[in-house]
Short mmCIF file of C-alpha atoms in Angstrom, two decimals:
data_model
loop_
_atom_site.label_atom_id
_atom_site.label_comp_id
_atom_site.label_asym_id
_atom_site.label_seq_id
_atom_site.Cartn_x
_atom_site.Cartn_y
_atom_site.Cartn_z
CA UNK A 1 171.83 -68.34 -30.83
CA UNK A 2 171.37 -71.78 -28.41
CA UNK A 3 171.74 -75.09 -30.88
CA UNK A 4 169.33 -77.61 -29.84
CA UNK A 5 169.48 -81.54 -29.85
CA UNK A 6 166.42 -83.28 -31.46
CA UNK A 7 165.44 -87.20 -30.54
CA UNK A 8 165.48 -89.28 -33.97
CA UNK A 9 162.51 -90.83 -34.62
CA UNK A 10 161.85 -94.40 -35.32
CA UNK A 11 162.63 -94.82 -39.30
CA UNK A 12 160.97 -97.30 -41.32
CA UNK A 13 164.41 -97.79 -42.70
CA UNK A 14 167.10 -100.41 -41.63
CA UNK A 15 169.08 -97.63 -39.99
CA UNK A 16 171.12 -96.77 -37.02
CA UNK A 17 171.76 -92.94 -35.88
CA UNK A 18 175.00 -91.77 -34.63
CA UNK A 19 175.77 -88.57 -32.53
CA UNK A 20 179.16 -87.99 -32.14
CA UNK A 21 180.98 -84.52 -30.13
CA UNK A 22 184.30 -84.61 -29.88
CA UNK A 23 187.77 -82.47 -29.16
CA UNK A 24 186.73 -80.10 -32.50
CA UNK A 25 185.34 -76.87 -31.89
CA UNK A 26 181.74 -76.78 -32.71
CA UNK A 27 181.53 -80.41 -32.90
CA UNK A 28 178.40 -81.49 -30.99
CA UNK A 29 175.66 -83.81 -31.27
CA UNK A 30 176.73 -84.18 -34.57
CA UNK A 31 174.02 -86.43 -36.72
CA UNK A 32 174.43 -88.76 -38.71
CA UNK A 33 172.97 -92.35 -40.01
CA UNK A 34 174.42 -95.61 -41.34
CA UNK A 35 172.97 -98.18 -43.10
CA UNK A 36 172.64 -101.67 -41.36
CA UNK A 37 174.41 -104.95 -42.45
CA UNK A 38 173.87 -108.77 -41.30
CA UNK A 39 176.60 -110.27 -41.73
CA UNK A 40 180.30 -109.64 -40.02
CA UNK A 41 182.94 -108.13 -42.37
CA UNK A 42 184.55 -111.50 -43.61
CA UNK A 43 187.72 -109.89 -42.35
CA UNK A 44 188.69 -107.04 -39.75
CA UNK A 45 191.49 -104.81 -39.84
CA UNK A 46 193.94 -104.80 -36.61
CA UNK A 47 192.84 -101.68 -35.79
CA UNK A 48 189.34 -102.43 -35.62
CA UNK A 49 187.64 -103.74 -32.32
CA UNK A 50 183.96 -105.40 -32.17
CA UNK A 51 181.70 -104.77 -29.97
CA UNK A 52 179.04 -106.87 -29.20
CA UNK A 53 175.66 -105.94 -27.52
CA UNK A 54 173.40 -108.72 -25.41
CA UNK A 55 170.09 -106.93 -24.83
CA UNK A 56 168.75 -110.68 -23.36
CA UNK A 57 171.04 -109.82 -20.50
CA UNK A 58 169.85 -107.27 -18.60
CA UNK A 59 171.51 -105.91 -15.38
CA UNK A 60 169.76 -103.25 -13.89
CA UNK A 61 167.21 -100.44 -13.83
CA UNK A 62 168.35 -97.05 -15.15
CA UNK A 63 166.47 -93.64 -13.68
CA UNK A 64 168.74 -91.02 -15.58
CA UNK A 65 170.73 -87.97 -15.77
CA UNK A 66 170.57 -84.99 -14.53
CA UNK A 67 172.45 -82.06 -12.61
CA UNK A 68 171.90 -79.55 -9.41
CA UNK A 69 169.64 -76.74 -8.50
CA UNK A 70 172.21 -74.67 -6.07
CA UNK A 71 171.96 -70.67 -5.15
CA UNK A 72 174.62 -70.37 -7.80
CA UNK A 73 172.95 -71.99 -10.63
CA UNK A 74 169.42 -70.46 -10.03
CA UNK A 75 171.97 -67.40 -9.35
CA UNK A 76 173.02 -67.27 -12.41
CA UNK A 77 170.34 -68.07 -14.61
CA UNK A 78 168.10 -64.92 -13.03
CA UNK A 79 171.00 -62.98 -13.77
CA UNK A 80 170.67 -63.52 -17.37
CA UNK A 81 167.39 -61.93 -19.67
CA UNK A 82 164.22 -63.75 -19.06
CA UNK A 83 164.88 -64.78 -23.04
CA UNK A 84 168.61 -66.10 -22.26
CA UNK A 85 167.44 -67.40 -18.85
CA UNK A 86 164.50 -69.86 -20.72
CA UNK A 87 166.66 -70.83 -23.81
CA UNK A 88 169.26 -72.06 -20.80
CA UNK A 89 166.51 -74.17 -18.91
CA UNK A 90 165.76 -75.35 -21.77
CA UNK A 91 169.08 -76.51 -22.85
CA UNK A 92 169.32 -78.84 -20.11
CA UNK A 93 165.20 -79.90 -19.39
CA UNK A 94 163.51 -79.54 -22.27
CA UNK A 95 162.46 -81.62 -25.76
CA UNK A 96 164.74 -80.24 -27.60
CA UNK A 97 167.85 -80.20 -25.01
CA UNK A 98 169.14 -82.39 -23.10
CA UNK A 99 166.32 -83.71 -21.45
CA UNK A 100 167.33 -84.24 -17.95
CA UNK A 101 165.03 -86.73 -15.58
CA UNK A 102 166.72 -86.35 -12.55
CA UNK A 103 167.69 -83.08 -9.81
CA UNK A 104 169.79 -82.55 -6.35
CA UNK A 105 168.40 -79.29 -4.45
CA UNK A 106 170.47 -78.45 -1.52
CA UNK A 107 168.44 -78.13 1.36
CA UNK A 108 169.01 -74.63 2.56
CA UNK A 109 172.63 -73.28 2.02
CA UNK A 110 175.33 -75.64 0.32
CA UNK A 111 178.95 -74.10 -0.73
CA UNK A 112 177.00 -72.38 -3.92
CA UNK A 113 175.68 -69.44 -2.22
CA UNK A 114 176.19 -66.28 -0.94
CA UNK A 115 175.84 -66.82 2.75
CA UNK A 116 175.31 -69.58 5.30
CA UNK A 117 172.50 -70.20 6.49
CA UNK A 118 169.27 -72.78 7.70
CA UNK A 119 165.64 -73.05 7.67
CA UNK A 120 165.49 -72.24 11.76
CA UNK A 121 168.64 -70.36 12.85
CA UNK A 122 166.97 -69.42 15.81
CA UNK A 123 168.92 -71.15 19.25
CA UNK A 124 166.64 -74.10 21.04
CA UNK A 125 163.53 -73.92 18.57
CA UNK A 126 163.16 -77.81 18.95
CA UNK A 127 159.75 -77.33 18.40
CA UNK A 128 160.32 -75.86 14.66
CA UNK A 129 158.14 -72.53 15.94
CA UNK A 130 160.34 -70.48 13.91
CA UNK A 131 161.31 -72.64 10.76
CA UNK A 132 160.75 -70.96 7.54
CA UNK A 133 162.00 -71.27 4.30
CA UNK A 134 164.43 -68.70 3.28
CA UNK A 135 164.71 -65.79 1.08
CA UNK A 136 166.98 -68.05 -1.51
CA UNK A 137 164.15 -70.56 -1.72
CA UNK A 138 161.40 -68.13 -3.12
CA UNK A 139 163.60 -65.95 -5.10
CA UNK A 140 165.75 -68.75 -6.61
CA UNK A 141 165.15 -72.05 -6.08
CA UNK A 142 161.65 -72.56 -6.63
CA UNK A 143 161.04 -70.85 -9.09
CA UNK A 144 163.77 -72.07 -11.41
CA UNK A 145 162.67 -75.54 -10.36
CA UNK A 146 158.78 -75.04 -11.02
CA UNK A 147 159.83 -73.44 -14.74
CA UNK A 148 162.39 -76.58 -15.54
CA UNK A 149 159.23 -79.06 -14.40
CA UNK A 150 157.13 -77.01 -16.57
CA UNK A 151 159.24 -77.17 -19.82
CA UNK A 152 160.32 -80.88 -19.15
CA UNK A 153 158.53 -83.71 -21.02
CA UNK A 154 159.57 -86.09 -17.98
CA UNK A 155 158.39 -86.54 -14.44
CA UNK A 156 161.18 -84.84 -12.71
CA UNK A 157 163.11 -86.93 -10.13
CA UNK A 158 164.16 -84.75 -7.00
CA UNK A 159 166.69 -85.43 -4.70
CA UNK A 160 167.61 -83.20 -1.39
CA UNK A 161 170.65 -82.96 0.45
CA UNK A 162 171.53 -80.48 4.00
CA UNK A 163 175.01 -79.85 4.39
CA UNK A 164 174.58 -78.30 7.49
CA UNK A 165 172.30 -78.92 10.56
CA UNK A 166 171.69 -75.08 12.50
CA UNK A 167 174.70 -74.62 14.52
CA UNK A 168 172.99 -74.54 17.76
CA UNK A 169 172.17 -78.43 17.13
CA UNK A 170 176.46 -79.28 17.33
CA UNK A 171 179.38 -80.19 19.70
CA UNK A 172 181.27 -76.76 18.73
CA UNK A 173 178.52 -74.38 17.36
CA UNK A 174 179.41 -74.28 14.02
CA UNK A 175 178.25 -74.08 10.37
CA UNK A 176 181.21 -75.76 8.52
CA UNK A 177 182.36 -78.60 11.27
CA UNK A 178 181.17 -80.26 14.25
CA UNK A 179 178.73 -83.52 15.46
CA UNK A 180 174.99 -83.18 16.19
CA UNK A 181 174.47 -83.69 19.79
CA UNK A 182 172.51 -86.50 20.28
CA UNK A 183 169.69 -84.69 21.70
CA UNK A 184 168.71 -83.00 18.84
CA UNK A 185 168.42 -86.09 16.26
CA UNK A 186 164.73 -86.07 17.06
CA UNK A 187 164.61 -82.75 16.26
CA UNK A 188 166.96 -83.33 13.26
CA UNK A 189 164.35 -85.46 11.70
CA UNK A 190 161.25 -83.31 12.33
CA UNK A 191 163.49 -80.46 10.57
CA UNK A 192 163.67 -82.61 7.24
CA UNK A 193 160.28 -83.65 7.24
CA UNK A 194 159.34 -79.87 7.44
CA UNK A 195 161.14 -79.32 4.70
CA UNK A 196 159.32 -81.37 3.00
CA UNK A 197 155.98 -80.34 3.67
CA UNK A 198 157.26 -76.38 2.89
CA UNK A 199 158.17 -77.37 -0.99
CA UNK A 200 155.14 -79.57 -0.70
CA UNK A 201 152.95 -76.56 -0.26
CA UNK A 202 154.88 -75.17 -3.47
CA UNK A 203 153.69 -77.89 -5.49
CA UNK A 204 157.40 -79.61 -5.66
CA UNK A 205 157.64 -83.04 -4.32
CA UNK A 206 160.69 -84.85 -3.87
CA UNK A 207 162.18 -88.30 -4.56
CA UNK A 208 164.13 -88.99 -1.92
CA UNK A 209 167.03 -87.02 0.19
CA UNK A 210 170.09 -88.22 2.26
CA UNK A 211 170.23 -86.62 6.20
CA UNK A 212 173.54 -84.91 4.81
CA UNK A 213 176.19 -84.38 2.79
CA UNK A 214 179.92 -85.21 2.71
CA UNK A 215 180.12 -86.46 6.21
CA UNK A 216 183.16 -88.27 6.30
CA UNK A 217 185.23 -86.03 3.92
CA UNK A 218 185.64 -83.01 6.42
CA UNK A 219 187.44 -85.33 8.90
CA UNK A 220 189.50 -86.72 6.17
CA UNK A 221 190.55 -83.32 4.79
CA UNK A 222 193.11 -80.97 7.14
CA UNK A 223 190.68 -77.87 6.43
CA UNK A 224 187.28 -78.08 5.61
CA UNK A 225 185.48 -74.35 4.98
CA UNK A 226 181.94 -75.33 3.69
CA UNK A 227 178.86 -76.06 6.05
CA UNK A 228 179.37 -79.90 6.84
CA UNK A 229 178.33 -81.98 9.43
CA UNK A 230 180.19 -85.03 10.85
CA UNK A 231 179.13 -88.14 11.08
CA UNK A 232 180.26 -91.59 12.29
CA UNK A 233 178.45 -94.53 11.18
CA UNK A 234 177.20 -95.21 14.68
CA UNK A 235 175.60 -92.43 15.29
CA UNK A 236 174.14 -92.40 11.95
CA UNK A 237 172.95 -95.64 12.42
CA UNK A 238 170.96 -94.43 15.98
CA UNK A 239 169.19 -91.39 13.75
CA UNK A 240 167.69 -93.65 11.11
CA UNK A 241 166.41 -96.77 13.34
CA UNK A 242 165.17 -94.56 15.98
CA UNK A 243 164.29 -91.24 14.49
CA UNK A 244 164.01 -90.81 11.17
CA UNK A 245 163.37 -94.09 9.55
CA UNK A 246 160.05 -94.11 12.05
CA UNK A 247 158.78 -90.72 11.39
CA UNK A 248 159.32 -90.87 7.36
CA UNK A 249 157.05 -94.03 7.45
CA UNK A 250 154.47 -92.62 9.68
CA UNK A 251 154.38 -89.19 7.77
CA UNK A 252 152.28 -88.71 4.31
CA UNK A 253 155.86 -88.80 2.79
CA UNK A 254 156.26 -92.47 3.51
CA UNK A 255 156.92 -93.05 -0.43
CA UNK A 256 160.30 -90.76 -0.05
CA UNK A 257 162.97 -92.65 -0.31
CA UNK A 258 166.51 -92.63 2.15
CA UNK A 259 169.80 -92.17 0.97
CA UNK A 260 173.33 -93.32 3.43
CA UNK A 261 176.55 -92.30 2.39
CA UNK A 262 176.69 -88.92 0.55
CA UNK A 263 180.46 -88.83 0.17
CA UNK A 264 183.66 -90.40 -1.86
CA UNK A 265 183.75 -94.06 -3.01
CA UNK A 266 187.15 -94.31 -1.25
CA UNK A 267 185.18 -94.25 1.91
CA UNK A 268 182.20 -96.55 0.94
CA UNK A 269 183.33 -99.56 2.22
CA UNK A 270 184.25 -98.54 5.46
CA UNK A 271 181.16 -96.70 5.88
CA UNK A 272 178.22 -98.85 4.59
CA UNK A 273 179.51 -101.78 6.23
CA UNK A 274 179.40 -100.72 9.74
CA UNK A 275 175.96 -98.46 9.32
CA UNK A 276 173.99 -101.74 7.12
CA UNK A 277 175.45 -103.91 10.66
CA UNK A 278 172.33 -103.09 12.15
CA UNK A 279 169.62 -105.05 10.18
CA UNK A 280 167.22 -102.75 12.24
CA UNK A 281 168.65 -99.58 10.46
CA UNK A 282 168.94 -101.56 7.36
CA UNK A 283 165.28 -101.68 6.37
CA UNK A 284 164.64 -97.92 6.29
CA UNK A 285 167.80 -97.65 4.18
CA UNK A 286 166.33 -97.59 0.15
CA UNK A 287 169.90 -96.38 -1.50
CA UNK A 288 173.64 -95.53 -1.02
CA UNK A 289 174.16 -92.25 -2.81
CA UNK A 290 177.82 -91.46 -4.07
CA UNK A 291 180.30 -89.07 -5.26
CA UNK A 292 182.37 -88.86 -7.69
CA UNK A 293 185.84 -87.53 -6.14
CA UNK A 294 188.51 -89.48 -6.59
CA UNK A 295 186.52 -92.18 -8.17
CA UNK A 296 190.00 -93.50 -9.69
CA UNK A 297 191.44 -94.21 -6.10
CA UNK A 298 189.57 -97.39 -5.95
CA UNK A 299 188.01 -100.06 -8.47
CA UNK A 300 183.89 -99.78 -9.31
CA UNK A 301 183.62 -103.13 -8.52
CA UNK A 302 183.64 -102.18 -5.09
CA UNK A 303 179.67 -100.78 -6.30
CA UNK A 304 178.97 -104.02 -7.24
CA UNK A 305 180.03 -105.78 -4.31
CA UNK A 306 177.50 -103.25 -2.29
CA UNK A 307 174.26 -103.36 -4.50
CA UNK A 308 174.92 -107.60 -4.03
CA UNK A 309 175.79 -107.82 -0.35
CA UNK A 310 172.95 -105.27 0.89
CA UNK A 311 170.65 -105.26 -2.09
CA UNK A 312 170.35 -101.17 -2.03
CA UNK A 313 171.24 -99.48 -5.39
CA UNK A 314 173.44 -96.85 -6.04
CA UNK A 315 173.28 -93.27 -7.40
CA UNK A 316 175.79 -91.03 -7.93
CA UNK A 317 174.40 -87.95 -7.08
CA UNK A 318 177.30 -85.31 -6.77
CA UNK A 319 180.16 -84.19 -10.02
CA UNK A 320 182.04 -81.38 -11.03
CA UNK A 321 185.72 -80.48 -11.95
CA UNK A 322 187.76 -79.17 -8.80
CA UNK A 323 191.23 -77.68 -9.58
CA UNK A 324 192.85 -80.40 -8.19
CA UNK A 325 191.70 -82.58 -11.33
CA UNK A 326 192.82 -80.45 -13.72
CA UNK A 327 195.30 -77.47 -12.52
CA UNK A 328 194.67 -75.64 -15.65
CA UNK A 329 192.49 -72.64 -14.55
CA UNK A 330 189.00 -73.03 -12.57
CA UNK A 331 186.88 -72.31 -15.74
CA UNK A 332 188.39 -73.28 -18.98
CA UNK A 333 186.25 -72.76 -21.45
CA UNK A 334 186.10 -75.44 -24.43
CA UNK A 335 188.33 -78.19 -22.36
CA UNK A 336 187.42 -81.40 -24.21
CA UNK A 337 189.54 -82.72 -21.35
CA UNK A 338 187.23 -82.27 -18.87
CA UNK A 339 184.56 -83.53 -20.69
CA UNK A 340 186.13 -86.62 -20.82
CA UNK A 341 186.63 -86.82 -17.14
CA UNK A 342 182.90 -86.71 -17.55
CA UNK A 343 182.17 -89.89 -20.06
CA UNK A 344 184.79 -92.22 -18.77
CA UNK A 345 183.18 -92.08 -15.13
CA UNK A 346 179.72 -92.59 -16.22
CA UNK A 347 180.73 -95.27 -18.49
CA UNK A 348 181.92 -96.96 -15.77
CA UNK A 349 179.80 -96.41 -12.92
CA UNK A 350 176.80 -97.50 -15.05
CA UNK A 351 178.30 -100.57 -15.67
CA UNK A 352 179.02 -100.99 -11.99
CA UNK A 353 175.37 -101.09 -10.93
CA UNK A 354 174.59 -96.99 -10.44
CA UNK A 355 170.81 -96.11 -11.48
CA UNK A 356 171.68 -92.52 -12.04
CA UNK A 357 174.27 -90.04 -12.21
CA UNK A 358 173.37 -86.39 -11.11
CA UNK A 359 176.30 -83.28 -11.99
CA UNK A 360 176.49 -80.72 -9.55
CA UNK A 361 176.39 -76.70 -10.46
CA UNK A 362 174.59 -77.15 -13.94
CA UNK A 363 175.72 -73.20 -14.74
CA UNK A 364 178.18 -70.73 -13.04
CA UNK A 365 179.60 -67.54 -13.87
CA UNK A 366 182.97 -66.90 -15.80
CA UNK A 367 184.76 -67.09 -11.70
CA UNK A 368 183.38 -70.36 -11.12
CA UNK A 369 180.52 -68.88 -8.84
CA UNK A 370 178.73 -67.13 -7.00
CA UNK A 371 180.55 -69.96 -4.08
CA UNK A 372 180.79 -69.24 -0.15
CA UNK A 373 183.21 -69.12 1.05
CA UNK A 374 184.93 -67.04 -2.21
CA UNK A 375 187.84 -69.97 -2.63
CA UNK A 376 186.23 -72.94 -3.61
CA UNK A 377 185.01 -71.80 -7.47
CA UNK A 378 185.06 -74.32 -9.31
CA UNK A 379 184.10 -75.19 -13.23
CA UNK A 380 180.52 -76.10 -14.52
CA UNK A 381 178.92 -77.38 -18.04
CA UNK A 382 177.37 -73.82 -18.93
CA UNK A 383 179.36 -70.55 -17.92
CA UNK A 384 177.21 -67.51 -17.64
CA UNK A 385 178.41 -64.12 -18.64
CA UNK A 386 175.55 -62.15 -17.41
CA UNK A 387 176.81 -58.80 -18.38
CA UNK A 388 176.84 -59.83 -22.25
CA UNK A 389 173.81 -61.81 -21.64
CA UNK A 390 174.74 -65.08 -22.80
CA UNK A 391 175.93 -68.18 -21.95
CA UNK A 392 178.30 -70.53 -23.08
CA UNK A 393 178.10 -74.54 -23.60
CA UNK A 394 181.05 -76.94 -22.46
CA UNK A 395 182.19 -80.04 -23.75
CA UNK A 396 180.75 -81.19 -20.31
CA UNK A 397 177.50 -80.00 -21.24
CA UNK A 398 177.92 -82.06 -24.78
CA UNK A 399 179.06 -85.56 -22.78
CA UNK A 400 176.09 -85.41 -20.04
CA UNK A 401 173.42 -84.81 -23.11
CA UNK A 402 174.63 -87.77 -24.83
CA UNK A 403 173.46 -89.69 -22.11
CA UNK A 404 170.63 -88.16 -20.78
CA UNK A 405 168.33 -88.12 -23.86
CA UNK A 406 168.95 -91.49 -24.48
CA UNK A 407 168.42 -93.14 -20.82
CA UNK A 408 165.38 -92.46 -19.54
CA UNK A 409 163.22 -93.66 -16.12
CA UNK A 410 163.11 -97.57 -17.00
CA UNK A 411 165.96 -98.23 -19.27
CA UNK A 412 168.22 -101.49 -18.42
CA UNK A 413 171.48 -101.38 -18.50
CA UNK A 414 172.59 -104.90 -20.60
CA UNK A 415 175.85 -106.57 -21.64
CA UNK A 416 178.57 -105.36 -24.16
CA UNK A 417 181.72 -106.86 -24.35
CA UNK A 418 184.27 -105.85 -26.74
CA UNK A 419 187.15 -107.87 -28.66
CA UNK A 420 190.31 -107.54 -28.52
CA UNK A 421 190.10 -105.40 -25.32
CA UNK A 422 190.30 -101.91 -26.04
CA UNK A 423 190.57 -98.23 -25.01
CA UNK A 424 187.57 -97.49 -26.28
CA UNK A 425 185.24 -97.42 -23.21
CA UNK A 426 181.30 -98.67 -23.86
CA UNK A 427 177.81 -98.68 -22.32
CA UNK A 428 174.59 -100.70 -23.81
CA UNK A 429 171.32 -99.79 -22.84
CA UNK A 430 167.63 -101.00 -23.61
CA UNK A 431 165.48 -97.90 -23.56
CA UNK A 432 161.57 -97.91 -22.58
CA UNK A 433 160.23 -96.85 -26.70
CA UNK A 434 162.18 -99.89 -27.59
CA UNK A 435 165.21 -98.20 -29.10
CA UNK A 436 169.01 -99.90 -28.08
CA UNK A 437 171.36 -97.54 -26.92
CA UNK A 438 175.14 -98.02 -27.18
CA UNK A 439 177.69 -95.21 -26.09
CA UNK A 440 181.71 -95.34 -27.25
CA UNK A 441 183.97 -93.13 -25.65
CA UNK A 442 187.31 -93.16 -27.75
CA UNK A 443 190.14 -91.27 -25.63
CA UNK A 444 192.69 -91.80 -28.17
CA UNK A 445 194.50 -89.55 -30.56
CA UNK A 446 193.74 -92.16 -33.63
CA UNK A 447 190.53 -93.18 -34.80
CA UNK A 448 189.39 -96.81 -34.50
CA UNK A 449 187.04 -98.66 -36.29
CA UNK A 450 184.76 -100.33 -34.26
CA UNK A 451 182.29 -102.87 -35.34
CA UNK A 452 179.31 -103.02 -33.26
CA UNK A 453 176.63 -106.30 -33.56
CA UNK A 454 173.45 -106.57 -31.66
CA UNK A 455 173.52 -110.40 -31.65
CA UNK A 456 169.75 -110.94 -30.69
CA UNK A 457 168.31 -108.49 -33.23
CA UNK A 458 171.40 -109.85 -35.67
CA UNK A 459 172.38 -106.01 -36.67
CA UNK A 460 175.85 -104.59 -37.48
CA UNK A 461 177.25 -101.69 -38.29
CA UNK A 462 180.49 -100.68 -39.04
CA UNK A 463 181.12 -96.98 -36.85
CA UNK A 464 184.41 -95.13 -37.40
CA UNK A 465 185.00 -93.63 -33.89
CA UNK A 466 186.71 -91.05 -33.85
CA UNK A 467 189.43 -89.52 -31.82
CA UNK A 468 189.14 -87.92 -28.59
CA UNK A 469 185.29 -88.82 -29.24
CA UNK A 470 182.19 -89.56 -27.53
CA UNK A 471 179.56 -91.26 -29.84
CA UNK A 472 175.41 -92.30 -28.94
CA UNK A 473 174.70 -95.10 -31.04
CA UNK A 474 170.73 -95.59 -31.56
CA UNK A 475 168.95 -97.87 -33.43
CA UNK A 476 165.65 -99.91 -33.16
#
């Protein structure tokens, strides 16, 4: 059995459609309708909050949800029956899932895989004689990607990330640390663009890609295991202006787009203000791409400041639940908690000016994995049991649907403000088939009443939200 998640259709009716999942068992995508009023309640409870939604005031353009096609997820889902494999592609990508719009594809090995490795391991190959896809890449990855395009009713965003650069390219000749000699950033650049033109020739274009991932986090962190690379804003600054920026824009994948940053808000500031110095640098620059670690450390508005100072937008392009957040057990299977980790950060880095917000390992097995090096399992949305032949559907899962059905390429984010201030976290978008979108996340243990008025359309509607709840308000 795999429940599915249908799009309401426009009624004729003076209705608005509710989904609510929440902390209960079984509890997802729930469906339900209320009726419409026009007038306020003449009097409101003090437990009730309003919410009010300004659809004139747009603030920016949405491009969606979506999640990542590692080893380990593309892993996994060959591990399961062709049947069980399909019905799980088609959880997340298809009309009747979750509809993601959006996908992160490491570019060669990441930390979810079974074994380290690039597209030209081979030592001084500057000339890319030897570059070839690998093994992962035609079993795995492109395959899982071409059948998810296939059943998806979207255009299908991609978005590419390297975490490591061959080790013969670095100061200390290794996978998981280490700076790229400045010699090889030409070579650097060709490497990506090749990469490019490989998937190309697979029919799978791509979006846009940052040069790599995480590369300020491995000299922040005592011990760092994955492949990385390290790099300082200066130097990153040098590889853009003179190599890569140039190339991109001369190549037939001019249209792709560049991502900075790749790593932890905590480090945003220091980082895009010292690489955007160079005004040079700055115009091959299209976005700052984010992750969501330790989001809490520091305020969102910091996301705003960025998008207004340097006029680049953000996406956050990398999520999942490490130990460390929750020292539970790596994969806990029906943890509301963590799926409201999930809502209250993408809440509130939509309202902070993000265009998109991609999760990372969309399914793993019941260890966290398959992950290399073995200690760094982690949890994922959809845990595979391969050996039954099924899979099984997280709260996690549940929260990222909610919003990916309902933002799509060319929503708008616009204004809700609530009153009296309240725990109850919201998010008001204006969707491209003209339906309004509002999202309340309710992390209480007590339900609250919440009355929610689109003041240009002059609709209300009276929602009990319940506790420990996430709830997709939808109405036309």
């Amino acid at each position: 059995y795999c429940d599915t998640f249908t799009y309401p259709s426009r009624s004729t009716e003076n209705f608005t459609h509710i989904f609510t999942s929440n902390h209960t068992p079984g509890y997802n995508f729930h469906w339900g309708t209320v009726q419409n009023a026009s007038t306020l309640p003449i009097s409101l409870s003090d437990q009730s909050i309003t919410v009010k939604v300004n659809i004139s005031n747009k603030s920016h353009r949405l491009k969606g949800i979506g999640g990542s096609f590692t080893d380990s997820f593309c892993i996994n889902v060959k591990s399961l029956s062709e049947e069980a494999g399909n019905n799980l592609l088609r959880s997340y990508f298809s009309r009747s899932g979750n509809e993601y719009k959006m996908a992160r594809v490491p570019i060669a090995s990441s930390d979810f895989c079974t074994r380290t490795y690039t597209y030209d391991d081979t030592p001084g190959d500057v000339n890319l004689e030897y570059f070839k896809l690998a093994p992962e890449d035609y079993t795995y990855k492109i395959p899982v990607i071409s059948a998810a395009r296939e059943m998806s009713p979207h255009n299908l965003y991609l978005f590419g990330s390297p975490w490591t650069s061959p080790n013969w390219t670095k100061n200390d000749n290794s996978y998981t640390r280490g700076y790229m000699k400045e010699e090889y950033f030409g070579y650097w650049a060709k490497y990506l663009l090749r990469f490019l033109e490989e998937y190309r020739k697979e029919g799978i274009e791509f979006w846009g890609f940052s040069p790599f991932n995480e590369p300020i986090n491995s000299l922040y962190l005592k011990q760092y295991l994955i492949n990385n690379m390290q790099w300082l804003p200066m130097a990153h600054r040098v590889f853009i202006r003179d190599h890569l920026g140039p190339l991109l824009r001369a190549s037939p994948f001019n249209k792709t787009k560049i991502f900075t940053f790749e790593d932890s808000r905590k480090f945003l500031k220091y980082w895009i203000d010292r690489v955007m110095a160079d005004p040079d640098m700055a115009e091959y620059i299209d976005g700052v791409s984010v992750h969501w670690y330790e989001d809490s450390e520091t305020s969102p508005e910091i996301l705003d400041e960025i998008v207004k100072k340097y006029n680049k937008f953000i996406i956050y392009t990398e999520a999942c639940i490490l130990l460390s957040m929750d020292p539970t057990k790596v994969v806990d299977l029906g943890s509301w908690k963590r799926g409201g980790l999930y809502a209250e950060d993408i809440i509130d880095v939509f309202n902070h000016m993000s265009i998109g917000f991609i999760d990372w390992n969309m399914a793993l097995n019941t260890e966290g994995g398959p992950v290399f090096p073995t200690s760094g399992t982690v949890d994922a949305p959809v845990i595979v049991n391969a050996s039954a032949d099924e899979f099984y559907k997280n709260p996690m899962f549940y929260v990222l649907g909610h919003f990916s059905k309902f933002i799509d390429e060319g929503s708008y984010r616009v204004d809700s403000t609530s009153e009296p201030l309240s725990s109850v976290s919201h998010l008001a978008t204006t969707n491209p088939d003209g339906s309004i979108s509002t999202f309340l996340y309710n992390p209480t243990e007590s339900d609250i009443t919440v009355i929610l008025h689109d003041v240009i359309n002059k609709k209300i509607v009276n929602i009990s939200v319940k506790a420990e709840s996430l709830n997709t308000v939808v109405w036309w």
